[in-house]
Amino acid sequence: MPKPSGPELMERIVALAKRRGFVFPASEIYGGLNGFWDYGPLGAQLKNNLRDAWWREMVECPPLGPDGHPLTIVGVDSSIIQNPRAWEASGHVAGFSDPMVDCRETKRRYRADQLLVLCPHDPQWAGAYFAYEQGDPEPALKAARRVMGRAVELDAFQTVPYLELAEAKREQVMAPGATRAGTLTEPRQFNLMFRTFVGATGGDESVAYLRPETAQGIFLDYRNVLDTSRVRMPFGIAQIGKAFRNEVTPRNFIFRSREFEQMELEWFCAPEEAGEWLEFWTQRRLEWWQSLGVRAENLTLRRHSAEELAHYAKSGHGTYDIEYRYPFTDPGFGELEGIAHRSSFDLEQHQEWSQTRMEYFDPETRRRFLPHVVEPASGLTRGVLVLLCEAYDVDESRPSPELLRFEPRLAPIKAGIFPLVAKAGMPEIAEKLYLEVRRRHLAQFDVKQSIGKRYARMDEAGTPFCFTIDGQTVEDQTVTVRDRDTGGQSRIHLEQVLPYLAERLG
Ligand code: GAP
């Protein structure tokens, strides 16, 4: 089975993730719930490892700045539910929405800004339009072939975003899977915020929101952090946590879900330095993803066009997206992280709405100013998807050909420890080694089935190293080390196992 690509590759990754306990559909026994996912034993561990790597990079050991001195970043953990006025001030209640359209025939719902339309070059078919969702032109091509009565390919069409079509032309569009044109409703704005009620009354006055980004909690804590920590401008506040968006079209596995996790840094700086910090953080974040083993050729930087900028980034130096080549975007790329210059938008809004001064007083220059913010914002759960896609590989020479080549320090299980057979003193030595190793690294002790099957299980879990205790161990205290990536084996002394792991896992 050679390594597939595109949708088939994605299907394989989703199947492996389910089979090996990385990611399950949430509430699966009740038929699941669209846009919600659970992380199983291996997935929770992988997600925690990515989360810890980010926290280490941002809070515990932040990078050196352009002047060679370490940057100051502190962490917070704010409430998911905040005073609803915070979301009015931030612009989310009024403006955090996506345009959606419904198909009256198929009853499917689409994000209008993610619909593209094939318009035939052939003047004979002027006025025939075939819509598809970004990344999947096949339904539109199928419809076009049916209507036009011949085998046409993409080069027979001009591709136009649905929202750029004149209103009259939208009525002639054939929706994906529809049998006739004109079944799409007019685009309507759909607010993505999840509403809930605080307290027992449940009336309009108790409406609150589940946060759609972790960033606002940081802005709300900014004054407290400034007053209680010895931070000086420029400095950062970081946060990792859940965010909720009632996405119109959750899809592509955990890429776009309705409940997900973010890792966000708000970097506060003097307004005139914001442009430089935007470039600094963009480069740094790109390098960080590469340091986790994400190949440079699968990452790209894309600058937002003026129309695309979020409401809080309209007046700044702009926004970069770090994009990854997902199997469902291949050969194109999709967003992994955004680095935005939010200018002083949020602090200004909260200052006005809460009547709390958000200015910073610089004791050295005696200058008072409202800081600007550069925000590297990435998805933790989307990062897990990138790690799974990047690690997935096929090696047909192995008993189980699928394996996950995680960067060793991110792998959920670092070491498999096996007695070759469950007798002749081997299980006792293996268990003793396991008890030693697990004090430092997550290890798995396994005595069941053939050694080939145990290696295969570890390959699918992405475990980088396996140690096997065999007859020779009983005689000379050496064990076999198997390397996941090469499948190669060597022998080392039992006492060398911990130094061996320390060298490779840091
Ligand atoms: N505070 C800025 C902000 O939230 P964003 O680009 O909307 O910006 C940041 O989100 C990151 O969060 C994205 O780059 C993506 O990795 C992740 N993200 C956003 N929406 C998501 C969703 N529905 N499902 C999974 N991850 C999502």
Short mmCIF file of C-alpha atoms and ligand atoms in Angstrom, two decimals:
data_model
loop_
_atom_site.label_atom_id
_atom_site.label_comp_id
_atom_site.label_asym_id
_atom_site.label_seq_id
_atom_site.Cartn_x
_atom_site.Cartn_y
_atom_site.Cartn_z
CA MET A 1 0.00 0.00 0.00
CA PRO A 2 1.87 3.11 -1.21
CA LYS A 3 1.39 6.41 0.65
CA PRO A 4 -1.71 8.05 -0.84
CA SER A 5 -2.31 11.77 -1.18
CA GLY A 6 -5.24 14.18 -1.05
CA PRO A 7 -8.62 12.98 0.28
CA GLU A 8 -7.50 9.34 0.50
CA LEU A 9 -4.52 10.31 2.67
CA MET A 10 -6.85 12.30 4.92
CA GLU A 11 -9.20 9.31 5.23
CA ARG A 12 -6.30 7.11 6.28
CA ILE A 13 -5.12 9.62 8.89
CA VAL A 14 -8.62 9.95 10.34
CA ALA A 15 -8.98 6.14 10.44
CA LEU A 16 -5.61 5.66 12.12
CA ALA A 17 -6.37 8.45 14.60
CA LYS A 18 -9.60 6.68 15.56
CA ARG A 19 -8.15 3.16 15.61
CA ARG A 20 -5.18 4.10 17.78
CA GLY A 21 -7.02 6.37 20.18
CA PHE A 22 -5.82 9.80 19.06
CA VAL A 23 -9.15 11.41 18.15
CA PHE A 24 -12.74 10.13 18.41
CA PRO A 25 -15.98 11.78 17.33
CA ALA A 26 -17.51 13.34 20.47
CA SER A 27 -20.58 11.55 21.91
CA GLU A 28 -20.17 8.89 19.24
CA ILE A 29 -22.57 6.42 20.86
CA TYR A 30 -25.34 8.99 20.26
CA GLY A 31 -24.34 9.53 16.65
CA GLY A 32 -21.76 12.25 17.39
CA LEU A 33 -22.21 16.01 17.15
CA ASN A 34 -20.96 17.83 14.10
CA GLY A 35 -17.85 19.90 14.89
CA PHE A 36 -17.00 18.30 18.24
CA TRP A 37 -14.17 15.86 18.86
CA ASP A 38 -12.66 13.99 21.80
CA TYR A 39 -8.98 13.31 22.26
CA GLY A 40 -8.24 9.72 23.29
CA PRO A 41 -5.30 8.51 25.38
CA LEU A 42 -2.66 9.09 22.68
CA GLY A 43 -4.28 12.26 21.34
CA ALA A 44 -4.57 13.88 24.77
CA GLN A 45 -0.90 13.14 25.39
CA LEU A 46 0.15 14.47 21.97
CA LYS A 47 -1.91 17.62 22.51
CA ASN A 48 -0.40 18.13 25.96
CA ASN A 49 3.10 17.73 24.55
CA LEU A 50 2.44 20.37 21.89
CA ARG A 51 0.83 22.65 24.48
CA ASP A 52 3.85 22.24 26.81
CA ALA A 53 6.31 22.92 23.97
CA TRP A 54 4.48 26.19 23.17
CA TRP A 55 4.31 27.25 26.85
CA ARG A 56 8.01 26.51 27.24
CA GLU A 57 8.89 28.53 24.13
CA MET A 58 6.64 31.45 25.07
CA VAL A 59 6.48 31.66 28.87
CA GLU A 60 9.20 29.61 30.51
CA CYS A 61 12.03 30.24 28.09
CA PRO A 62 10.98 33.02 25.67
CA PRO A 63 13.21 33.75 22.70
CA LEU A 64 15.89 36.38 22.59
CA GLY A 65 14.74 39.66 21.07
CA PRO A 66 16.42 41.45 18.14
CA ASP A 67 18.84 43.06 20.65
CA GLY A 68 19.96 39.63 21.94
CA HIS A 69 18.23 39.99 25.33
CA PRO A 70 15.53 37.57 26.52
CA LEU A 71 11.97 38.78 26.00
CA THR A 72 9.56 39.06 28.94
CA ILE A 73 6.38 37.00 28.65
CA VAL A 74 4.04 35.96 31.45
CA GLY A 75 1.13 33.53 31.32
CA VAL A 76 -2.50 33.76 32.42
CA ASP A 77 -5.47 31.44 32.51
CA SER A 78 -8.64 33.50 32.21
CA SER A 79 -12.32 32.55 32.39
CA ILE A 80 -14.06 31.13 29.37
CA ILE A 81 -17.16 33.18 30.24
CA GLN A 82 -16.56 36.89 30.79
CA ASN A 83 -18.85 39.85 31.32
CA PRO A 84 -20.81 40.03 28.03
CA ARG A 85 -20.00 43.71 27.70
CA ALA A 86 -16.41 42.64 26.98
CA TRP A 87 -17.61 41.00 23.76
CA GLU A 88 -19.59 44.07 22.78
CA ALA A 89 -16.50 46.21 23.32
CA SER A 90 -14.29 43.81 21.35
CA GLY A 91 -16.64 43.98 18.36
CA HIS A 92 -17.50 40.28 18.47
CA VAL A 93 -21.21 40.65 19.25
CA ALA A 94 -21.72 42.96 16.28
CA GLY A 95 -19.13 41.71 13.85
CA PHE A 96 -17.94 38.17 14.51
CA SER A 97 -19.95 36.52 11.80
CA ASP A 98 -19.60 34.58 8.59
CA PRO A 99 -21.84 34.92 5.53
CA MET A 100 -23.78 31.73 4.96
CA VAL A 101 -26.07 30.41 2.27
CA ASP A 102 -28.42 27.43 2.32
CA CYS A 103 -29.30 25.19 -0.58
CA ARG A 104 -33.11 24.80 -0.70
CA GLU A 105 -32.80 21.54 -2.60
CA THR A 106 -30.03 19.61 -0.81
CA LYS A 107 -30.63 21.33 2.57
CA ARG A 108 -26.90 21.85 2.89
CA ARG A 109 -25.37 25.00 4.35
CA TYR A 110 -22.25 26.73 3.05
CA ARG A 111 -19.94 29.56 4.02
CA ALA A 112 -20.60 31.95 1.15
CA ASP A 113 -17.04 33.25 1.30
CA GLN A 114 -15.76 29.71 0.75
CA LEU A 115 -17.89 28.94 -2.31
CA LEU A 116 -16.25 29.22 -5.71
CA VAL A 117 -18.03 29.19 -9.03
CA LEU A 118 -16.94 27.67 -12.36
CA CYS A 119 -17.94 29.92 -15.28
CA PRO A 120 -17.50 28.27 -18.74
CA HIS A 121 -15.20 30.10 -21.19
CA ASP A 122 -17.38 28.80 -24.03
CA PRO A 123 -19.83 31.65 -24.88
CA GLN A 124 -22.46 29.05 -25.74
CA TRP A 125 -22.67 28.35 -21.99
CA ALA A 126 -22.58 31.94 -20.80
CA GLY A 127 -24.94 32.16 -17.83
CA ALA A 128 -24.29 28.63 -16.60
CA TYR A 129 -22.56 28.65 -13.22
CA PHE A 130 -21.44 25.69 -11.10
CA ALA A 131 -20.56 26.18 -7.43
CA TYR A 132 -18.21 24.17 -5.24
CA GLU A 133 -16.64 24.43 -1.81
CA GLN A 134 -13.04 25.60 -1.80
CA GLY A 135 -10.69 22.67 -2.35
CA ASP A 136 -13.25 20.28 -3.89
CA PRO A 137 -14.20 21.26 -7.48
CA GLU A 138 -15.39 17.74 -8.35
CA PRO A 139 -19.15 18.29 -7.68
CA ALA A 140 -19.08 21.40 -9.87
CA LEU A 141 -17.23 19.60 -12.66
CA LYS A 142 -19.70 16.72 -12.51
CA ALA A 143 -22.65 19.08 -12.78
CA ALA A 144 -20.98 20.98 -15.63
CA ARG A 145 -20.31 17.76 -17.57
CA ARG A 146 -23.92 16.71 -17.12
CA VAL A 147 -25.33 20.05 -18.24
CA MET A 148 -22.83 20.67 -21.06
CA GLY A 149 -22.97 17.06 -22.23
CA ARG A 150 -19.22 16.62 -22.64
CA ALA A 151 -16.07 15.77 -20.68
CA VAL A 152 -14.75 19.14 -19.58
CA GLU A 153 -11.88 19.85 -17.19
CA LEU A 154 -11.05 22.81 -14.98
CA ASP A 155 -9.23 24.63 -17.78
CA ALA A 156 -12.57 25.08 -19.57
CA PHE A 157 -13.69 27.51 -16.85
CA GLN A 158 -12.89 30.72 -15.15
CA THR A 159 -13.12 30.38 -11.34
CA VAL A 160 -14.86 33.25 -9.51
CA PRO A 161 -15.61 33.63 -5.77
CA TYR A 162 -19.38 33.29 -5.25
CA LEU A 163 -19.60 36.59 -3.37
CA GLU A 164 -18.03 38.41 -6.34
CA LEU A 165 -20.82 37.34 -8.70
CA ALA A 166 -23.45 39.99 -9.40
CA GLU A 167 -26.73 39.28 -7.58
CA ALA A 168 -28.60 38.42 -10.77
CA LYS A 169 -25.96 35.86 -11.71
CA ARG A 170 -26.17 34.19 -8.27
CA GLU A 171 -29.68 33.08 -9.20
CA GLN A 172 -28.20 31.04 -12.04
CA VAL A 173 -25.70 29.17 -9.89
CA MET A 174 -26.04 25.43 -9.49
CA ALA A 175 -25.17 24.48 -5.89
CA PRO A 176 -22.97 21.43 -5.14
CA GLY A 177 -25.09 18.28 -5.49
CA ALA A 178 -28.19 20.18 -6.71
CA THR A 179 -30.03 19.14 -9.87
CA ARG A 180 -31.09 22.63 -10.94
CA ALA A 181 -29.81 26.21 -10.73
CA GLY A 182 -31.06 28.92 -8.37
CA THR A 183 -31.46 26.92 -5.17
CA LEU A 184 -29.05 28.95 -3.02
CA THR A 185 -30.54 31.47 -0.61
CA GLU A 186 -29.21 35.03 -0.33
CA PRO A 187 -26.12 35.22 1.93
CA ARG A 188 -27.00 36.00 5.57
CA GLN A 189 -24.61 37.00 8.31
CA PHE A 190 -24.39 34.32 10.99
CA ASN A 191 -22.82 35.22 14.35
CA LEU A 192 -20.36 32.56 15.47
CA MET A 193 -20.62 33.20 19.21
CA PHE A 194 -22.14 30.48 21.38
CA ARG A 195 -24.69 32.00 23.75
CA THR A 196 -25.49 30.73 27.21
CA PHE A 197 -27.19 32.01 30.38
CA VAL A 198 -25.57 32.87 33.68
CA GLY A 199 -27.65 32.25 36.81
CA ALA A 200 -31.08 30.78 37.35
CA THR A 201 -33.35 33.29 35.63
CA GLY A 202 -32.40 32.57 32.03
CA GLY A 203 -33.73 35.85 30.63
CA ASP A 204 -32.14 38.20 28.11
CA GLU A 205 -30.36 40.07 30.90
CA SER A 206 -28.40 36.91 31.81
CA VAL A 207 -27.10 36.13 28.31
CA ALA A 208 -23.37 35.43 28.21
CA TYR A 209 -21.00 34.01 25.60
CA LEU A 210 -18.48 31.19 25.44
CA ARG A 211 -15.28 32.93 24.34
CA PRO A 212 -14.56 32.69 20.60
CA GLU A 213 -10.87 33.55 21.19
CA THR A 214 -8.61 33.39 24.24
CA ALA A 215 -7.16 36.81 23.36
CA GLN A 216 -9.87 38.94 25.00
CA GLY A 217 -9.21 37.34 28.41
CA ILE A 218 -5.65 38.62 28.08
CA PHE A 219 -6.81 42.17 27.32
CA LEU A 220 -9.17 42.03 30.30
CA ASP A 221 -6.29 40.94 32.55
CA TYR A 222 -3.77 43.39 31.05
CA ARG A 223 -4.27 46.04 33.77
CA ASN A 224 -3.98 43.48 36.59
CA VAL A 225 -0.84 41.96 35.10
CA LEU A 226 0.72 45.39 34.70
CA ASP A 227 -0.08 46.27 38.32
CA THR A 228 1.04 42.99 39.86
CA SER A 229 4.01 41.77 37.79
CA ARG A 230 7.24 43.64 37.23
CA VAL A 231 6.75 43.75 33.47
CA ARG A 232 7.99 46.65 31.36
CA MET A 233 7.11 47.45 27.78
CA PRO A 234 7.64 45.59 25.48
CA PHE A 235 6.26 42.44 27.09
CA GLY A 236 3.87 39.63 26.32
CA ILE A 237 0.96 37.84 27.97
CA ALA A 238 0.31 34.30 26.83
CA GLN A 239 -2.64 32.00 27.24
CA ILE A 240 -3.68 28.52 26.14
CA GLY A 241 -7.25 27.35 26.38
CA LYS A 242 -10.56 26.42 24.87
CA ALA A 243 -12.38 28.60 22.37
CA PHE A 244 -15.84 28.05 20.89
CA ARG A 245 -17.23 29.07 17.53
CA ASN A 246 -20.56 28.00 16.12
CA GLU A 247 -18.92 27.43 12.73
CA VAL A 248 -21.30 27.39 9.74
CA THR A 249 -19.46 24.48 8.16
CA PRO A 250 -17.22 22.60 10.60
CA ARG A 251 -15.16 20.22 8.50
CA ASN A 252 -11.93 18.53 7.60
CA PHE A 253 -11.71 16.51 10.79
CA ILE A 254 -10.33 18.69 13.63
CA PHE A 255 -9.24 21.50 11.27
CA ARG A 256 -12.37 23.54 11.78
CA SER A 257 -14.36 22.47 14.82
CA ARG A 258 -16.86 24.23 17.04
CA GLU A 259 -14.91 23.60 20.23
CA PHE A 260 -11.13 23.85 19.93
CA GLU A 261 -8.04 25.11 21.73
CA GLN A 262 -5.89 28.11 21.00
CA MET A 263 -2.39 29.18 22.00
CA GLU A 264 -2.22 32.96 21.87
CA LEU A 265 0.36 35.59 22.71
CA GLU A 266 -0.51 39.27 22.96
CA TRP A 267 2.74 41.20 22.59
CA PHE A 268 2.40 44.75 23.94
CA CYS A 269 4.80 47.33 22.52
CA ALA A 270 5.26 51.00 21.67
CA PRO A 271 3.18 51.95 18.58
CA GLU A 272 6.22 52.91 16.50
CA GLU A 273 7.85 49.48 17.10
CA ALA A 274 4.85 47.37 16.09
CA GLY A 275 5.90 46.89 12.45
CA GLU A 276 9.26 45.46 13.46
CA TRP A 277 7.70 43.15 16.06
CA LEU A 278 5.22 41.87 13.49
CA GLU A 279 8.13 40.77 11.28
CA PHE A 280 10.04 39.39 14.28
CA TRP A 281 7.18 37.23 15.54
CA THR A 282 6.24 36.01 12.08
CA GLN A 283 9.77 34.69 11.48
CA ARG A 284 10.08 33.28 14.98
CA ARG A 285 6.77 31.42 14.80
CA LEU A 286 7.62 29.93 11.42
CA GLU A 287 10.96 28.70 12.79
CA TRP A 288 9.21 27.24 15.83
CA TRP A 289 6.88 25.05 13.78
CA GLN A 290 9.91 23.87 11.83
CA SER A 291 11.73 23.06 15.09
CA LEU A 292 8.89 20.60 15.81
CA GLY A 293 9.73 18.66 12.68
CA VAL A 294 7.21 20.30 10.31
CA ARG A 295 9.02 20.35 6.96
CA ALA A 296 9.78 23.77 5.48
CA GLU A 297 8.27 22.76 2.12
CA ASN A 298 4.92 22.10 3.82
CA LEU A 299 4.78 25.57 5.37
CA THR A 300 4.26 28.91 3.72
CA LEU A 301 3.67 32.52 4.74
CA ARG A 302 0.78 34.47 3.29
CA ARG A 303 0.02 38.13 3.87
CA HIS A 304 -3.67 39.07 4.23
CA SER A 305 -5.17 41.30 1.58
CA ALA A 306 -6.76 44.54 2.84
CA GLU A 307 -10.32 43.11 2.43
CA GLU A 308 -9.48 40.00 4.38
CA LEU A 309 -8.11 41.72 7.51
CA ALA A 310 -10.11 41.06 10.71
CA HIS A 311 -12.01 44.02 12.19
CA TYR A 312 -9.32 44.54 14.85
CA ALA A 313 -6.44 44.50 12.36
CA LYS A 314 -7.78 46.96 9.77
CA SER A 315 -5.62 49.91 10.75
CA GLY A 316 -2.31 48.20 11.50
CA HIS A 317 0.70 46.91 9.60
CA GLY A 318 -1.24 43.82 8.54
CA THR A 319 -1.54 40.11 9.24
CA TYR A 320 0.49 37.09 8.14
CA ASP A 321 -0.82 33.56 8.10
CA ILE A 322 1.49 30.61 8.55
CA GLU A 323 -0.12 28.02 6.33
CA TYR A 324 0.35 24.27 6.12
CA ARG A 325 -0.12 21.94 3.16
CA TYR A 326 -2.95 19.75 4.56
CA PRO A 327 -3.96 16.68 2.54
CA PHE A 328 -7.31 18.41 1.83
CA THR A 329 -5.64 21.61 0.58
CA ASP A 330 -2.79 19.93 -1.31
CA PRO A 331 -1.25 21.29 -3.55
CA GLY A 332 -2.48 24.46 -1.80
CA PHE A 333 -2.15 25.48 1.82
CA GLY A 334 -4.51 26.29 4.72
CA GLU A 335 -4.16 28.38 7.88
CA LEU A 336 -2.28 27.09 10.89
CA GLU A 337 -1.47 30.32 12.74
CA GLY A 338 -2.14 34.03 12.25
CA ILE A 339 0.20 36.82 13.31
CA ALA A 340 -1.77 40.05 13.41
CA HIS A 341 -1.00 43.63 14.26
CA ARG A 342 -4.10 44.52 16.32
CA SER A 343 -2.79 48.08 16.84
CA SER A 344 -4.38 49.55 20.02
CA PHE A 345 -7.88 48.48 18.91
CA ASP A 346 -8.73 46.21 21.85
CA LEU A 347 -7.22 48.28 24.67
CA GLU A 348 -8.85 51.39 23.26
CA GLN A 349 -12.26 49.68 23.10
CA HIS A 350 -12.01 48.27 26.63
CA GLN A 351 -10.78 51.62 27.93
CA GLU A 352 -13.84 53.29 26.49
CA TRP A 353 -16.42 50.67 27.46
CA SER A 354 -15.09 49.96 30.97
CA GLN A 355 -13.84 53.47 31.74
CA THR A 356 -10.59 51.90 32.99
CA ARG A 357 -7.31 53.52 31.96
CA MET A 358 -5.29 51.18 29.80
CA GLU A 359 -2.38 53.51 29.13
CA TYR A 360 1.16 52.56 29.94
CA PHE A 361 3.47 54.98 31.73
CA ASP A 362 7.11 54.56 30.82
CA PRO A 363 9.10 55.61 33.93
CA GLU A 364 12.30 56.17 31.91
CA THR A 365 10.96 58.40 29.14
CA ARG A 366 8.01 59.63 31.29
CA ARG A 367 5.85 59.03 28.26
CA ARG A 368 2.24 57.79 28.58
CA PHE A 369 0.77 55.79 25.68
CA LEU A 370 -1.73 53.14 24.70
CA PRO A 371 0.35 50.13 23.66
CA HIS A 372 0.02 48.43 20.32
CA VAL A 373 -0.36 44.67 20.13
CA VAL A 374 1.18 42.06 17.86
CA GLU A 375 -0.61 38.74 18.22
CA PRO A 376 0.73 35.32 17.20
CA ALA A 377 -2.43 33.17 17.48
CA SER A 378 -2.33 29.50 16.72
CA GLY A 379 -4.67 26.59 17.13
CA LEU A 380 -3.50 23.89 19.51
CA THR A 381 -5.94 21.34 18.14
CA ARG A 382 -5.17 22.45 14.58
CA GLY A 383 -1.50 22.01 15.48
CA VAL A 384 -2.27 18.41 16.50
CA LEU A 385 -3.75 17.86 13.05
CA VAL A 386 -0.57 19.24 11.46
CA LEU A 387 1.58 16.92 13.59
CA LEU A 388 -0.56 13.91 12.58
CA CYS A 389 -0.45 14.82 8.87
CA GLU A 390 3.26 15.52 8.98
CA ALA A 391 4.09 12.32 10.86
CA TYR A 392 1.92 9.90 8.84
CA ASP A 393 3.96 7.61 6.62
CA VAL A 394 3.73 4.24 4.92
CA ASP A 395 6.52 1.65 4.81
CA GLU A 396 5.38 -1.44 3.00
CA SER A 397 8.28 -3.51 4.28
CA ARG A 398 6.88 -3.46 7.83
CA PRO A 399 4.30 -5.92 9.23
CA SER A 400 1.93 -3.00 9.76
CA PRO A 401 2.85 -0.52 7.05
CA GLU A 402 1.44 2.63 8.67
CA LEU A 403 3.59 4.60 11.09
CA LEU A 404 3.72 8.04 12.66
CA ARG A 405 7.13 9.69 12.57
CA PHE A 406 6.62 12.27 15.33
CA GLU A 407 9.52 14.40 16.44
CA PRO A 408 10.62 12.20 19.43
CA ARG A 409 10.00 14.86 22.10
CA LEU A 410 6.38 15.28 20.92
CA ALA A 411 5.60 11.57 20.63
CA PRO A 412 2.86 10.53 23.09
CA ILE A 413 4.82 7.45 24.18
CA LYS A 414 8.59 7.82 24.18
CA ALA A 415 9.64 4.22 24.81
CA GLY A 416 8.18 0.74 24.45
CA ILE A 417 9.69 -1.85 26.81
CA PHE A 418 9.17 -5.50 26.00
CA PRO A 419 10.32 -8.87 27.28
CA LEU A 420 10.87 -10.99 24.15
CA VAL A 421 8.95 -13.84 25.83
CA ALA A 422 7.06 -13.99 29.11
CA LYS A 423 9.49 -16.38 30.81
CA ALA A 424 13.15 -17.07 31.67
CA GLY A 425 13.51 -13.96 33.86
CA MET A 426 12.81 -11.56 30.97
CA PRO A 427 9.55 -10.01 32.28
CA GLU A 428 11.21 -9.21 35.62
CA ILE A 429 14.14 -7.37 33.99
CA ALA A 430 11.78 -5.59 31.59
CA GLU A 431 9.48 -4.46 34.38
CA LYS A 432 12.42 -3.14 36.42
CA LEU A 433 13.62 -1.16 33.39
CA TYR A 434 10.08 0.12 32.75
CA LEU A 435 9.77 1.36 36.34
CA GLU A 436 13.03 3.29 35.95
CA VAL A 437 12.24 4.77 32.54
CA ARG A 438 8.70 5.87 33.36
CA ARG A 439 10.00 8.16 36.12
CA ARG A 440 11.40 10.40 33.36
CA HIS A 441 9.53 9.55 30.16
CA LEU A 442 6.15 8.17 29.21
CA ALA A 443 6.82 4.49 28.55
CA GLN A 444 4.70 1.47 27.76
CA PHE A 445 5.32 -2.05 29.04
CA ASP A 446 3.90 -4.73 26.75
CA VAL A 447 4.17 -8.49 26.99
CA LYS A 448 1.34 -9.49 24.67
CA GLN A 449 1.67 -11.03 21.17
CA SER A 450 4.71 -11.44 18.96
CA ILE A 451 7.51 -8.91 19.08
CA GLY A 452 6.71 -7.91 15.46
CA LYS A 453 3.13 -7.04 16.43
CA ARG A 454 4.34 -5.06 19.42
CA TYR A 455 6.72 -3.04 17.22
CA ALA A 456 3.89 -2.47 14.77
CA ARG A 457 1.64 -1.14 17.55
CA MET A 458 4.38 1.23 18.63
CA ASP A 459 4.96 2.38 15.02
CA GLU A 460 1.29 3.29 14.71
CA ALA A 461 1.44 5.15 18.02
CA GLY A 462 4.55 6.99 16.83
CA THR A 463 6.80 5.66 19.62
CA PRO A 464 10.36 6.51 18.62
CA PHE A 465 12.28 3.86 20.64
CA CYS A 466 11.60 0.29 21.75
CA PHE A 467 13.77 -1.74 24.13
CA THR A 468 13.55 -5.52 24.07
CA ILE A 469 14.82 -7.78 26.81
CA ASP A 470 15.85 -11.18 25.46
CA GLY A 471 17.91 -14.23 26.37
CA GLN A 472 21.14 -12.33 25.90
CA THR A 473 20.03 -9.65 28.40
CA VAL A 474 19.89 -12.31 31.10
CA GLU A 475 23.52 -13.19 30.31
CA ASP A 476 25.22 -9.85 29.59
CA GLN A 477 22.73 -7.10 30.63
CA THR A 478 22.38 -5.71 27.11
CA VAL A 479 19.06 -4.90 25.42
CA THR A 480 17.97 -4.41 21.83
CA VAL A 481 17.05 -0.85 20.88
CA ARG A 482 14.78 -0.47 17.87
CA ASP A 483 14.60 2.85 16.12
CA ARG A 484 11.10 3.62 14.77
CA ASP A 485 12.29 5.65 11.78
CA THR A 486 14.84 3.23 10.37
CA GLY A 487 13.51 -0.01 11.87
CA GLY A 488 17.20 -0.66 12.63
CA GLN A 489 18.27 -2.44 15.81
CA SER A 490 21.37 -2.23 17.97
CA ARG A 491 22.37 -3.41 21.45
CA ILE A 492 23.18 -1.24 24.41
CA HIS A 493 23.80 -1.96 28.08
CA LEU A 494 20.78 -1.71 30.39
CA GLU A 495 22.52 1.14 32.18
CA GLN A 496 22.76 3.06 28.93
CA VAL A 497 18.98 3.12 28.34
CA LEU A 498 18.29 6.32 30.31
CA PRO A 499 21.31 8.25 28.90
CA TYR A 500 20.28 7.02 25.40
CA LEU A 501 16.78 8.48 25.85
CA ALA A 502 18.06 11.66 27.51
CA GLU A 503 20.34 12.34 24.54
CA ARG A 504 17.51 11.94 22.04
CA LEU A 505 14.63 13.50 23.98
CA GLY A 506 16.45 16.35 25.69
N1 GAP B 1 -7.25 35.99 18.49
C1 GAP B 1 -7.15 35.92 17.08
C2 GAP B 1 -7.82 34.75 16.52
O1 GAP B 1 -8.57 34.04 17.19
P1 GAP B 1 -8.07 33.35 14.35
O2 GAP B 1 -7.25 33.38 13.08
O3 GAP B 1 -9.53 33.43 14.23
O4 GAP B 1 -7.49 34.51 15.23
C3 GAP B 1 -6.37 31.74 15.50
O5 GAP B 1 -7.70 32.04 15.16
C4 GAP B 1 -6.08 30.28 15.24
O6 GAP B 1 -7.03 29.47 15.92
C5 GAP B 1 -6.19 29.87 13.77
O7 GAP B 1 -5.01 30.13 13.07
C6 GAP B 1 -6.46 28.38 13.88
O8 GAP B 1 -5.25 27.67 14.09
C7 GAP B 1 -7.27 28.29 15.17
N2 GAP B 1 -8.71 28.20 14.85
C8 GAP B 1 -9.56 29.20 14.54
N3 GAP B 1 -10.79 28.74 14.33
C9 GAP B 1 -10.73 27.40 14.51
C10 GAP B 1 -11.69 26.34 14.46
N4 GAP B 1 -12.96 26.58 14.18
N5 GAP B 1 -11.27 25.07 14.71
C11 GAP B 1 -9.99 24.82 15.01
N6 GAP B 1 -9.05 25.77 15.09
C12 GAP B 1 -9.40 27.04 14.85
#
